[in-house]
mmCIF file of C-alpha atoms in Angstrom:
data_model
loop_
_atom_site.group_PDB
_atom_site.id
_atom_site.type_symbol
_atom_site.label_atom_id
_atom_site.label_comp_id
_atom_site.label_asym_id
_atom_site.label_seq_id
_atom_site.Cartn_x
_atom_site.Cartn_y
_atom_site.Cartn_z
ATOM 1 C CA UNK N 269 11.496 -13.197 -9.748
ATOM 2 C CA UNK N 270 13.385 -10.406 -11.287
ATOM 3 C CA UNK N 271 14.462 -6.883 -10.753
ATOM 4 C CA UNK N 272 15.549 -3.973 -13.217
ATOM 5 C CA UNK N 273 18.716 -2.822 -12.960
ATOM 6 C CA UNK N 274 19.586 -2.042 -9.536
ATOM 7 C CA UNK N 275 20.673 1.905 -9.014
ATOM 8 C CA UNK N 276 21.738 3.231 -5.447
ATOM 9 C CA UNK N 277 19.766 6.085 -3.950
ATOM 10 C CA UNK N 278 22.024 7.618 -1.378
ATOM 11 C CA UNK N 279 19.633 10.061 0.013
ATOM 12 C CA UNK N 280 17.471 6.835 1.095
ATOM 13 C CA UNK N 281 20.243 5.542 3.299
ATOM 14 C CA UNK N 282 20.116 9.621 4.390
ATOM 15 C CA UNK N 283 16.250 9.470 5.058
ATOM 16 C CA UNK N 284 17.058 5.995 6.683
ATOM 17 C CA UNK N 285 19.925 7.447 8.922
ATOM 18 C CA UNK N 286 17.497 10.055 10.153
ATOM 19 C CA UNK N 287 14.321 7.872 10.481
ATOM 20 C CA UNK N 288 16.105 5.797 12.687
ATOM 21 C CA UNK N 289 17.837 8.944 15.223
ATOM 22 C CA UNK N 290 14.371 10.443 15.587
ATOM 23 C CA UNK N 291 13.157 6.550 16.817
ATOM 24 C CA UNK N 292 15.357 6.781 19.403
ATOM 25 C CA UNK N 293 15.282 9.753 20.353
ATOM 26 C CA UNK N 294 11.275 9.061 20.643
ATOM 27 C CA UNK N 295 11.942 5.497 22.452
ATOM 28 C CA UNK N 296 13.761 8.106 24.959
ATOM 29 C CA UNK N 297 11.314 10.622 25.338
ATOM 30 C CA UNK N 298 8.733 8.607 25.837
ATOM 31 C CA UNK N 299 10.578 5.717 28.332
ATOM 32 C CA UNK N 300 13.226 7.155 29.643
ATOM 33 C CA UNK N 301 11.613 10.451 30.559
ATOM 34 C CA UNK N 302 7.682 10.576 30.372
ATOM 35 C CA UNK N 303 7.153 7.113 31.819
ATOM 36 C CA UNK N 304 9.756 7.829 34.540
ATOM 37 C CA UNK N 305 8.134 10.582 35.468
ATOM 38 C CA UNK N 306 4.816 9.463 35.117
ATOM 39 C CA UNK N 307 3.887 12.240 32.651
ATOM 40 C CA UNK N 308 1.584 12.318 29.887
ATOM 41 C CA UNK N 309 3.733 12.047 26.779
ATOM 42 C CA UNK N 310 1.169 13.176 24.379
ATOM 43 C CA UNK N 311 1.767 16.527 25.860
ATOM 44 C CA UNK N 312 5.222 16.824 24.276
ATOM 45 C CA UNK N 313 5.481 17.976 20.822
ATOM 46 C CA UNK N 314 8.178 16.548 19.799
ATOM 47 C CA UNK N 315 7.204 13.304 20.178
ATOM 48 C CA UNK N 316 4.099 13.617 18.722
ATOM 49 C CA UNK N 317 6.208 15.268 15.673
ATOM 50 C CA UNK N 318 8.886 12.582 15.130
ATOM 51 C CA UNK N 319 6.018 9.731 16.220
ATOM 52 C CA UNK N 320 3.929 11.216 13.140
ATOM 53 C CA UNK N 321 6.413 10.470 10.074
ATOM 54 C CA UNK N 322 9.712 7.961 11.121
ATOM 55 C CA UNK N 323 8.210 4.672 10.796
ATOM 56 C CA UNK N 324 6.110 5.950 7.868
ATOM 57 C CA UNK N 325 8.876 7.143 6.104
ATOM 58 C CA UNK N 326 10.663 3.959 6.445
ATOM 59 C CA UNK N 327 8.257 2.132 4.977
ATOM 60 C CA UNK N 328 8.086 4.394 2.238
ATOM 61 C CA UNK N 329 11.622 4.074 1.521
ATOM 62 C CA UNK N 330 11.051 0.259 1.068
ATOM 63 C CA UNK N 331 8.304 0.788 -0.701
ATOM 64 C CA UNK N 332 10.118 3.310 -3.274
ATOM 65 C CA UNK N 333 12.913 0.382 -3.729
ATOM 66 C CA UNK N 334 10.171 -2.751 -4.422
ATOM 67 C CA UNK N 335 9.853 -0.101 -7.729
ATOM 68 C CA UNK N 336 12.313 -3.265 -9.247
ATOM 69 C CA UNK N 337 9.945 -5.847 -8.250
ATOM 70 C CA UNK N 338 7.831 -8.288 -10.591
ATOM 71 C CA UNK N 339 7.208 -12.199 -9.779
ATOM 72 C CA UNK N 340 6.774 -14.448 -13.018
ATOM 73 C CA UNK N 341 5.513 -17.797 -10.744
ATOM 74 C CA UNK N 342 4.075 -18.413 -7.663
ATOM 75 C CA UNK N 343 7.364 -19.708 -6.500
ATOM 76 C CA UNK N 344 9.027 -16.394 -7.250
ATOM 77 C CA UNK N 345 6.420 -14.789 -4.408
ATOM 78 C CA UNK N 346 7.648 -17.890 -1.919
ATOM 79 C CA UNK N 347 11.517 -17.187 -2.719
ATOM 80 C CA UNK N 348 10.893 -13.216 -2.137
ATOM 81 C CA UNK N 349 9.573 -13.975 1.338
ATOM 82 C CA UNK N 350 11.943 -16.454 2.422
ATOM 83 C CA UNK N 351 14.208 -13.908 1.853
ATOM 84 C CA UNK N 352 12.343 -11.102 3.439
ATOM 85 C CA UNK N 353 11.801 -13.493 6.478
ATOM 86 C CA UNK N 354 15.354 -14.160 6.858
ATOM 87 C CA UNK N 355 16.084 -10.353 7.402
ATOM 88 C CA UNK N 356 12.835 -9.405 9.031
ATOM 89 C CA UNK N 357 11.898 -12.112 11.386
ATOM 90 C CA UNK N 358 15.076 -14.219 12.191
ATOM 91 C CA UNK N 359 16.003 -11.584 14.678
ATOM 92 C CA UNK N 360 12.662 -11.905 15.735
ATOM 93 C CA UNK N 361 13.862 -15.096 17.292
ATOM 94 C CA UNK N 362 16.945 -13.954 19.229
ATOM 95 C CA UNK N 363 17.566 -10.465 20.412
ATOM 96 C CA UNK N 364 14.091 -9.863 21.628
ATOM 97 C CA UNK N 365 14.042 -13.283 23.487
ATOM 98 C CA UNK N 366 17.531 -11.995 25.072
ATOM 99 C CA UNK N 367 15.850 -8.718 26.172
ATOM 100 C CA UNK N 368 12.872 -10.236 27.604
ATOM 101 C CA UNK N 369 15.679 -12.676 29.824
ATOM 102 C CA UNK N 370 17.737 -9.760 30.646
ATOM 103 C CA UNK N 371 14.832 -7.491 31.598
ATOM 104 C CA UNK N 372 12.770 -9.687 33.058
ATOM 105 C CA UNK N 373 9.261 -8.803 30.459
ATOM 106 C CA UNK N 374 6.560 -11.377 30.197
ATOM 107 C CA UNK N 375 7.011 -13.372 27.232
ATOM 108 C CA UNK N 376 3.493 -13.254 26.398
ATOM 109 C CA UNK N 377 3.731 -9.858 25.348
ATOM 110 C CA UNK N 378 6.916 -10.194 23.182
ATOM 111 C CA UNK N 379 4.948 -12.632 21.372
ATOM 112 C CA UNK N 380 1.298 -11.868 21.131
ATOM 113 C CA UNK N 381 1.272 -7.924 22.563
ATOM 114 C CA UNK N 382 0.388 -5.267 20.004
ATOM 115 C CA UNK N 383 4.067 -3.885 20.199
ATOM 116 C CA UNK N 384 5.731 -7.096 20.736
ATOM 117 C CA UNK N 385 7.547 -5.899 23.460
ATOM 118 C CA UNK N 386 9.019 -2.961 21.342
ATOM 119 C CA UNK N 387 10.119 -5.231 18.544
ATOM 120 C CA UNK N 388 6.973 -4.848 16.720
ATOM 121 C CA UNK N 389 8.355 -2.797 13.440
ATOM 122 C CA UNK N 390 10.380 -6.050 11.345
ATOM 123 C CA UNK N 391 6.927 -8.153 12.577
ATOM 124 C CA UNK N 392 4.347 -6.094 10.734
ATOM 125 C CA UNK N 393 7.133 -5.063 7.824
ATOM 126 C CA UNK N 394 7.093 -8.726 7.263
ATOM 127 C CA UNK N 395 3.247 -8.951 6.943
ATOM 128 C CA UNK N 396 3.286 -5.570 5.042
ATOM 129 C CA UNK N 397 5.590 -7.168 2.092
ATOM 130 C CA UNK N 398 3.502 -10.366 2.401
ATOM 131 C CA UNK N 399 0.190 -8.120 1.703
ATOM 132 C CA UNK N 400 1.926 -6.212 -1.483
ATOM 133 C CA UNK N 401 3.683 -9.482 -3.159
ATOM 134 C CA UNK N 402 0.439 -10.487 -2.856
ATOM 135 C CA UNK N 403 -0.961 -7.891 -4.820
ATOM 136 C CA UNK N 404 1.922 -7.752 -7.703
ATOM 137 C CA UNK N 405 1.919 -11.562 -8.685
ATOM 138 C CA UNK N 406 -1.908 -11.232 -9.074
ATOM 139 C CA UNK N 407 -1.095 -8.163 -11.055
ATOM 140 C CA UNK N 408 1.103 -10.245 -13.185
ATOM 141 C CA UNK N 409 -1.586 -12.741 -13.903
ATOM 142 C CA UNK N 410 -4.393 -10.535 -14.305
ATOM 143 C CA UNK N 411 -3.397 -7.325 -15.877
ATOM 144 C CA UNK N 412 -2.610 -7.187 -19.554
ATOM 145 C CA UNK N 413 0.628 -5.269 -20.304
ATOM 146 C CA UNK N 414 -1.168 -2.178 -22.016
ATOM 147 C CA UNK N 415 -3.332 -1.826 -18.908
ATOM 148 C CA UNK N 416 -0.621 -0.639 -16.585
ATOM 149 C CA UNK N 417 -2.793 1.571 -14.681
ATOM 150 C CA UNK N 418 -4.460 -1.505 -13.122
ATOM 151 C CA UNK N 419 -1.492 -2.177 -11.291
ATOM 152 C CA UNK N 420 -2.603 1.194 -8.687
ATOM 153 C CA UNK N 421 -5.768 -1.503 -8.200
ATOM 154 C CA UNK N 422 -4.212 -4.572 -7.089
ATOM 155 C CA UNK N 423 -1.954 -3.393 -5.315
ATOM 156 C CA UNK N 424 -4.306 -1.378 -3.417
ATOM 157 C CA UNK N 425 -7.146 -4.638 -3.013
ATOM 158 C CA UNK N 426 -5.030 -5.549 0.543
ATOM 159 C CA UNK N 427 -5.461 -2.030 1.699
ATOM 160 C CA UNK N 428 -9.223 -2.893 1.166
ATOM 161 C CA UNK N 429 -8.956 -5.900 3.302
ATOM 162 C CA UNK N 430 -7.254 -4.414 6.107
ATOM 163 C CA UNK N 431 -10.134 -1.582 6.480
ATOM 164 C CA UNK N 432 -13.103 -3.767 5.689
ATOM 165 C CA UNK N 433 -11.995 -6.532 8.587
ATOM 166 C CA UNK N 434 -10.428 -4.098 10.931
ATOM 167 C CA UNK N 435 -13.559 -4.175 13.325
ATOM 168 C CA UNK N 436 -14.639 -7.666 12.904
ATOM 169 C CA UNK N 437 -11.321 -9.115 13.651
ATOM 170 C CA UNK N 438 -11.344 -6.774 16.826
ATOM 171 C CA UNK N 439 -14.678 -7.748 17.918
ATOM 172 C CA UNK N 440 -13.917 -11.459 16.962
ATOM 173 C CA UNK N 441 -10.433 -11.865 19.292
ATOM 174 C CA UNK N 442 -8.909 -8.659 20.390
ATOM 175 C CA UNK N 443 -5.046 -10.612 21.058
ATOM 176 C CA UNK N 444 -5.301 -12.125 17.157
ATOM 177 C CA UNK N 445 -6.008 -8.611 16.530
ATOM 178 C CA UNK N 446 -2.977 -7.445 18.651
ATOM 179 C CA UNK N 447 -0.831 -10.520 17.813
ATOM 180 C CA UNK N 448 -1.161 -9.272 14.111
ATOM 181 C CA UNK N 449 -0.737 -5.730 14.664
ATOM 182 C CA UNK N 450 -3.640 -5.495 12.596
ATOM 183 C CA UNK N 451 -3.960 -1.578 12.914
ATOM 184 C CA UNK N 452 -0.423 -0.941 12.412
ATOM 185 C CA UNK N 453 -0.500 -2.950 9.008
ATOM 186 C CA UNK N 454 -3.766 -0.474 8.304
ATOM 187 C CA UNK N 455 -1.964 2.528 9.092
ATOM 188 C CA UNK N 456 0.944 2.054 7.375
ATOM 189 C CA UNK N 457 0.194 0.158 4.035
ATOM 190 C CA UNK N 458 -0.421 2.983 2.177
ATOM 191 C CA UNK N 459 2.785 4.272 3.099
ATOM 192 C CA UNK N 460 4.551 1.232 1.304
ATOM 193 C CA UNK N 461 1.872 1.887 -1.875
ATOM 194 C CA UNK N 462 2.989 5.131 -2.346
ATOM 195 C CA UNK N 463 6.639 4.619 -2.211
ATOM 196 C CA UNK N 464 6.213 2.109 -4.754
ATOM 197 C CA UNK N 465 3.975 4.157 -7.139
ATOM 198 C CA UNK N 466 6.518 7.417 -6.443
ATOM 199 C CA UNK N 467 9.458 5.159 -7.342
ATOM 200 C CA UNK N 468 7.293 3.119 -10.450
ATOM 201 C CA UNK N 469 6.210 5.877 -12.086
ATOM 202 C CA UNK N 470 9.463 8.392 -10.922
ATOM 203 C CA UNK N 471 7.017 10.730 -9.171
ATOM 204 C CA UNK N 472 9.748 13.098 -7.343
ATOM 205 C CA UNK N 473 12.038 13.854 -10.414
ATOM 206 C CA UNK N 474 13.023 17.285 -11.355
ATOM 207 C CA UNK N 475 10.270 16.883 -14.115
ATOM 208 C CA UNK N 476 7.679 17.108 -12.233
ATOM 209 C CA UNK N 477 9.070 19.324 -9.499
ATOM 210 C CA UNK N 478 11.444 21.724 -10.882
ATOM 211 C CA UNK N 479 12.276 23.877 -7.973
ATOM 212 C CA UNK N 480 12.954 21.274 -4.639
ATOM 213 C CA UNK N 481 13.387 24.060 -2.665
ATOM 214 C CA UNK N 482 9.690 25.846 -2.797
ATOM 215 C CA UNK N 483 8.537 22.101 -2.402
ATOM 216 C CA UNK N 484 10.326 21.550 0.815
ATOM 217 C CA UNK N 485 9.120 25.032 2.185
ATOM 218 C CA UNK N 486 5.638 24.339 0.759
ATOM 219 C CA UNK N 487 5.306 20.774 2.457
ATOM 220 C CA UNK N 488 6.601 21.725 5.575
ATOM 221 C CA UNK N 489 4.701 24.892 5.970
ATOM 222 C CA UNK N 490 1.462 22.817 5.072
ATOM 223 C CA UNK N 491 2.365 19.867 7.498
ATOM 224 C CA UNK N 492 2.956 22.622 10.571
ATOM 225 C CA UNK N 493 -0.382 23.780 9.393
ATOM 226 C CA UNK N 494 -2.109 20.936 9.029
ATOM 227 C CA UNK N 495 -0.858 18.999 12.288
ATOM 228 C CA UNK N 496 -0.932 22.231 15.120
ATOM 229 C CA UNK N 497 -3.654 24.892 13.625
ATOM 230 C CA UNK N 498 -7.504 25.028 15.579
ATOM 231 C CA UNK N 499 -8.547 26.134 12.334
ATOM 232 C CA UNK N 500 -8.529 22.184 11.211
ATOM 233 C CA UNK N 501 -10.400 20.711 13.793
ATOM 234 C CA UNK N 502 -8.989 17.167 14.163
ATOM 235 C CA UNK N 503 -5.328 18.409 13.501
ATOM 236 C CA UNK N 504 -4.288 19.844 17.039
ATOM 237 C CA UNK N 505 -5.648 16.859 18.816
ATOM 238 C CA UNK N 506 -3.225 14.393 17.272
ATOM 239 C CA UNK N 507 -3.844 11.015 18.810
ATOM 240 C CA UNK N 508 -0.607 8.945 18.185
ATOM 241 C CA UNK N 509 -3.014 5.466 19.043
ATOM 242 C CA UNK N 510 -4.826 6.276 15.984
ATOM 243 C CA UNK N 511 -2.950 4.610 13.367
ATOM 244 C CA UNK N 512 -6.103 2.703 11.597
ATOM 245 C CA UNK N 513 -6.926 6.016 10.399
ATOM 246 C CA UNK N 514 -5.794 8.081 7.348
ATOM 247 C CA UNK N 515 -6.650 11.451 9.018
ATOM 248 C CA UNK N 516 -3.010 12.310 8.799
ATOM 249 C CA UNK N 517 -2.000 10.638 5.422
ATOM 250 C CA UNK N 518 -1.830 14.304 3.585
ATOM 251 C CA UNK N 519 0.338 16.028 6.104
ATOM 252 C CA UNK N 520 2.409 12.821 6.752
ATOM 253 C CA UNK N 521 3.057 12.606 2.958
ATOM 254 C CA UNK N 522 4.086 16.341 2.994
ATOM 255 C CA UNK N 523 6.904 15.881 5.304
ATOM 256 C CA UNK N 524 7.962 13.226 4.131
ATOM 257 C CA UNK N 525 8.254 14.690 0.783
ATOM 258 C CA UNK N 526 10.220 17.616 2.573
ATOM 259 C CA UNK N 527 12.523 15.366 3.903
ATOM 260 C CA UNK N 528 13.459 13.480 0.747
ATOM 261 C CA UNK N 529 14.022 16.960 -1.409
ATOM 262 C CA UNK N 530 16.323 17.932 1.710
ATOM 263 C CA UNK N 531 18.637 14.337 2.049
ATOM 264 C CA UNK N 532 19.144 15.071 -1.644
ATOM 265 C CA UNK N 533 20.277 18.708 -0.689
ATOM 266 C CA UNK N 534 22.313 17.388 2.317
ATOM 267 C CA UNK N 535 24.672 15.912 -0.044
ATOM 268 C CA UNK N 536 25.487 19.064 -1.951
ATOM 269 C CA UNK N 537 25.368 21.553 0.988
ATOM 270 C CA UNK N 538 26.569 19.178 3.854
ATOM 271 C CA UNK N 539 28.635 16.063 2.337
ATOM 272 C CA UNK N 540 30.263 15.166 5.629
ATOM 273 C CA UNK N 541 26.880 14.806 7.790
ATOM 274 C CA UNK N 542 25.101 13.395 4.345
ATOM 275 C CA UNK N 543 27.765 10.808 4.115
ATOM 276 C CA UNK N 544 27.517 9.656 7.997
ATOM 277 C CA UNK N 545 23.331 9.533 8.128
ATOM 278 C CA UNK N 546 23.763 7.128 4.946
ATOM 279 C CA UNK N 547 26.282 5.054 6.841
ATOM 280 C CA UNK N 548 23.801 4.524 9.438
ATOM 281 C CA UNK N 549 21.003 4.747 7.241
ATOM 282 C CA UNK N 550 22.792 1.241 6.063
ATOM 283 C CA UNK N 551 22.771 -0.162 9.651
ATOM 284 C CA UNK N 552 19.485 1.159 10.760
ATOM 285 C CA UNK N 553 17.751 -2.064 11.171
ATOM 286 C CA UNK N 554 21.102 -3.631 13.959
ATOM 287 C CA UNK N 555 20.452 -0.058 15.478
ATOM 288 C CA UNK N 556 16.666 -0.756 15.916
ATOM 289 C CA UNK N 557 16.939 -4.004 17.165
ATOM 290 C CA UNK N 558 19.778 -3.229 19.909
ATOM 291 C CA UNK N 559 19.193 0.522 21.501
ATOM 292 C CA UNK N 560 16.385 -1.163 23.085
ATOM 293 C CA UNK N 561 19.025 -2.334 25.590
ATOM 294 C CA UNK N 562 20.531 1.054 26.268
ATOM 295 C CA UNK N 563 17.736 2.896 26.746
ATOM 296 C CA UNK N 564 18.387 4.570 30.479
ATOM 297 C CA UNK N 565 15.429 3.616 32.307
ATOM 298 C CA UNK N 566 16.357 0.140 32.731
ATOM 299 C CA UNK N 567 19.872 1.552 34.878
ATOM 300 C CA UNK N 568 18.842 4.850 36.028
ATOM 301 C CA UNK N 569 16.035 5.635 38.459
ATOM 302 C CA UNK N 570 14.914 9.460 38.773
ATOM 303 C CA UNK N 571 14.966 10.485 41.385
ATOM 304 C CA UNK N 572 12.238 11.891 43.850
ATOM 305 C CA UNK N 573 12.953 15.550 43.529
ATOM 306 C CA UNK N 574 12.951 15.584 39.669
ATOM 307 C CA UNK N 575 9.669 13.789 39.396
ATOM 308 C CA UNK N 576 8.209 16.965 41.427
ATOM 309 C CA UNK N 577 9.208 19.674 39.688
ATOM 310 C CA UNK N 578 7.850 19.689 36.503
ATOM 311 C CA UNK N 579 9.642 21.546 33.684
ATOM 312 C CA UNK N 580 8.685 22.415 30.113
ATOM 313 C CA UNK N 581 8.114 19.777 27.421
ATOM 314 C CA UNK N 582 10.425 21.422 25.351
ATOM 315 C CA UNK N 583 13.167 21.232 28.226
ATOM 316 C CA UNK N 584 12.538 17.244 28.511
ATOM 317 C CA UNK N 585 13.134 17.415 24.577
ATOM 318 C CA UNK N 586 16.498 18.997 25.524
ATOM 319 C CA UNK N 587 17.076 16.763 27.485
ATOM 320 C CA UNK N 588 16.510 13.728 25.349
ATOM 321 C CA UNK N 589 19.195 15.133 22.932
ATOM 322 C CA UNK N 590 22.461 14.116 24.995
ATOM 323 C CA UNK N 591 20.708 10.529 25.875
ATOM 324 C CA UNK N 592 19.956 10.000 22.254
ATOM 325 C CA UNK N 593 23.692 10.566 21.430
ATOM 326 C CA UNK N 594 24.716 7.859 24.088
ATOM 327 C CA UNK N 595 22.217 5.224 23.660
ATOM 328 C CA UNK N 596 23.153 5.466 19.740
ATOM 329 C CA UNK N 597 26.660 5.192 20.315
ATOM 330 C CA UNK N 598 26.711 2.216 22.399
ATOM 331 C CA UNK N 599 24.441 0.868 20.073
ATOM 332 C CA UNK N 600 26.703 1.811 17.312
ATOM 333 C CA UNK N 601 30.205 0.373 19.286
ATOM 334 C CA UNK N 602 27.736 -3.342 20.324
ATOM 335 C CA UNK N 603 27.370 -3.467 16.634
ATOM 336 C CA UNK N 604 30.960 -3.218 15.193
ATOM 337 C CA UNK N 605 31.659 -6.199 18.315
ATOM 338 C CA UNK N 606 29.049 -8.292 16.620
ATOM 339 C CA UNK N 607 30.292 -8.073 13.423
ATOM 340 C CA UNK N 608 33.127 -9.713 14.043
ATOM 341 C CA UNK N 609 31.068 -12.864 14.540
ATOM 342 C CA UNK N 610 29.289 -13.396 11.274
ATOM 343 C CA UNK N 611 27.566 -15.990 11.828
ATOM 344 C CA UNK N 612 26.033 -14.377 15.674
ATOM 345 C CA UNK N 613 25.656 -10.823 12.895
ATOM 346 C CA UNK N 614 23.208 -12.883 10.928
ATOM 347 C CA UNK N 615 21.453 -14.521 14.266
ATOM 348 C CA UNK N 616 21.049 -11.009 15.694
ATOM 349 C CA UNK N 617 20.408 -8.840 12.455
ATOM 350 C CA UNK N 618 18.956 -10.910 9.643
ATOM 351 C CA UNK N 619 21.988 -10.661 6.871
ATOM 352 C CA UNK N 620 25.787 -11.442 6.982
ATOM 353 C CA UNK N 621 28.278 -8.412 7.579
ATOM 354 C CA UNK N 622 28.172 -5.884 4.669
ATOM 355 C CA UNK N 623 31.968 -7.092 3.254
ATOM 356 C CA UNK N 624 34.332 -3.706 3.404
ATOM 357 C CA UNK N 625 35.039 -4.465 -0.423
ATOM 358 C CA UNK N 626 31.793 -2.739 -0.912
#
């Protein structure tokens, strides 16, 4: 296994930092608020917003970084995913075991639901990296050198897979299919393809864009349109359960490209706020894993009153501002506890400590 010379990509840790505020400020929405009050949370918009493009873009971020990547043996694959399993699923084994003992949730659905309990994200990450090694050592063995192209084929064959059994394996045992996350792997897989390709063949370089700024307006305009007008039919009706489907792979992909020509601009224009989304942009996967625990609907109980007066969705979004802020700072203080055990850092989040040398 080798990589190319490694280069840092601050914006990523940016686009990281982000991705992972707008999860919980979704997680909050959606439990602490909607489910409370027994509302229909497709109704808010900015849910269905954030929901659209955070765990895409952090799989497009991984994606962009596996640009390094190439296997020379079969035991380079295996070495790759031991790794990738000692930072994806170790914590698989701990904190989400803790939360189901603290919170009293059936184990059965931690392990075999189609969200895991929550903790679904590292699970089908895992699987996701599994599918595209896949695809790059048989690159390596098939593909001659001056054929580069053919790389675009192999690594899309698992892609292929996913679609063509998505409905057998359903019909066959709908908790394998759930157990897998089967349609999560489907909807986001091209996500991780694309990163790659944008970071193999240096896609988003001032070459081939030379003005970020019309980019950023022209994505996001087109993503507004694409997601909310009636003139597109399927666009208004945005079903967040659909994630099988690549209805919303063009608008997705537009605001996600927004959002990576604007963390590069947040350095120059904002250095201060650029600087602390890439610090948690570096922690975003401890973050993930613990603001489960602090979300407020597991110490809070709304009351009567509130539940019967409905207000605005874009009040509840207000609302969900102020939470967000708490839940990540607790989860932010739990952290910096942890990491003065090493070895219960590496139990609970997959890696040792970053060392402050670095």
């Amino acid at each position: 296994m080798s990589f190319t010379p490694k280069k840092h990509y601050p914006h990523l840790d940016i686009l990281k930092g982000f991705a992972i505020i707008c999860v919980i400020m979704g997680h909050v929405i959606l439990r602490d608020i909607y489910d409370g009050l027994g509302l229909d949370y497709h109704e808010n918009h900015t849910l269905r917003l954030i929901s659209s493009f955070h765990m895409p873009l952090f799989v497009l971020v991984s994606g962009f970084l596996s640009q390094r990547l190439s296997f020379s043996s079969w035991d380079d694959v295996l070495k790759y995913l031991q790794t990738k399993a000692s930072q994806l699923l170790l914590p698989l084994l701990c904190l989400p075991v803790l939360y189901a003992i603290i919170f009293s949730v059936n184990p059965w659905t931690m392990l075999f639901g189609l969200y895991h309990g929550g903790f679904w994200f590292t699970w089908s990450l895992f699987l996701l990296f599994v599918l595209f090694s896949l695809g790059i050592y048989i690159d390596s063995l098939v593909t001659p050198q001056k054929h580069q192209w053919q790389k675009v084929l192999w690594i899309l064959a698992p892609f292929i897979l996913l679609k063509a059994l998505n409905m057998p394996l359903r019909n066959f045992s709908g908790e394998l299919y759930s157990a897998i996350g089967w349609e999560l792997l489907t909807w986001l897989y091209p996500y991780l393809v694309t990163g790659y390709l944008l970071g193999h063949y240096n896609l988003l370089t001032k070459k081939y864009i030379p003005r970020p700024t019309t980019a950023v307006l022209f994505c996001a305009i087109f993503y507004i349109f694409y997601m909310f007008s009636d003139l597109i039919p399927m666009a208004h009706r945005y079903n967040m359960d659909a994630y099988s489907l690549l209805t919303y792979y063009p608008a997705v992909m537009s605001i996600l490209c927004a959002l990576w020509y604007g963390a590069i601009k947040l350095n120059d224009i904002a250095p201060k706020i650029g600087s602390w989304l890439a610090e948690l942009g570096k922690i975003s996967l401890p973050v993930y894993f613990l603001h489960y625990f602090f979300l407020t609907n597991h110490y809070l109980t709304i009351p009567d009153w509130v539940r019967d007066y409905r207000l605005p969705s874009e009040i509840y979004s207000l609302i969900a501002i102020p939470i967000t802020a708490v839940v990540l700072g607790i989860s932010l203080l739990v952290i910096r506890l942890i990491k003065r055990f090493p070895i219960a850092y590496k139990l609970c989040f997959g890696r040792l400590p970053a060392s402050k040398n670095k």
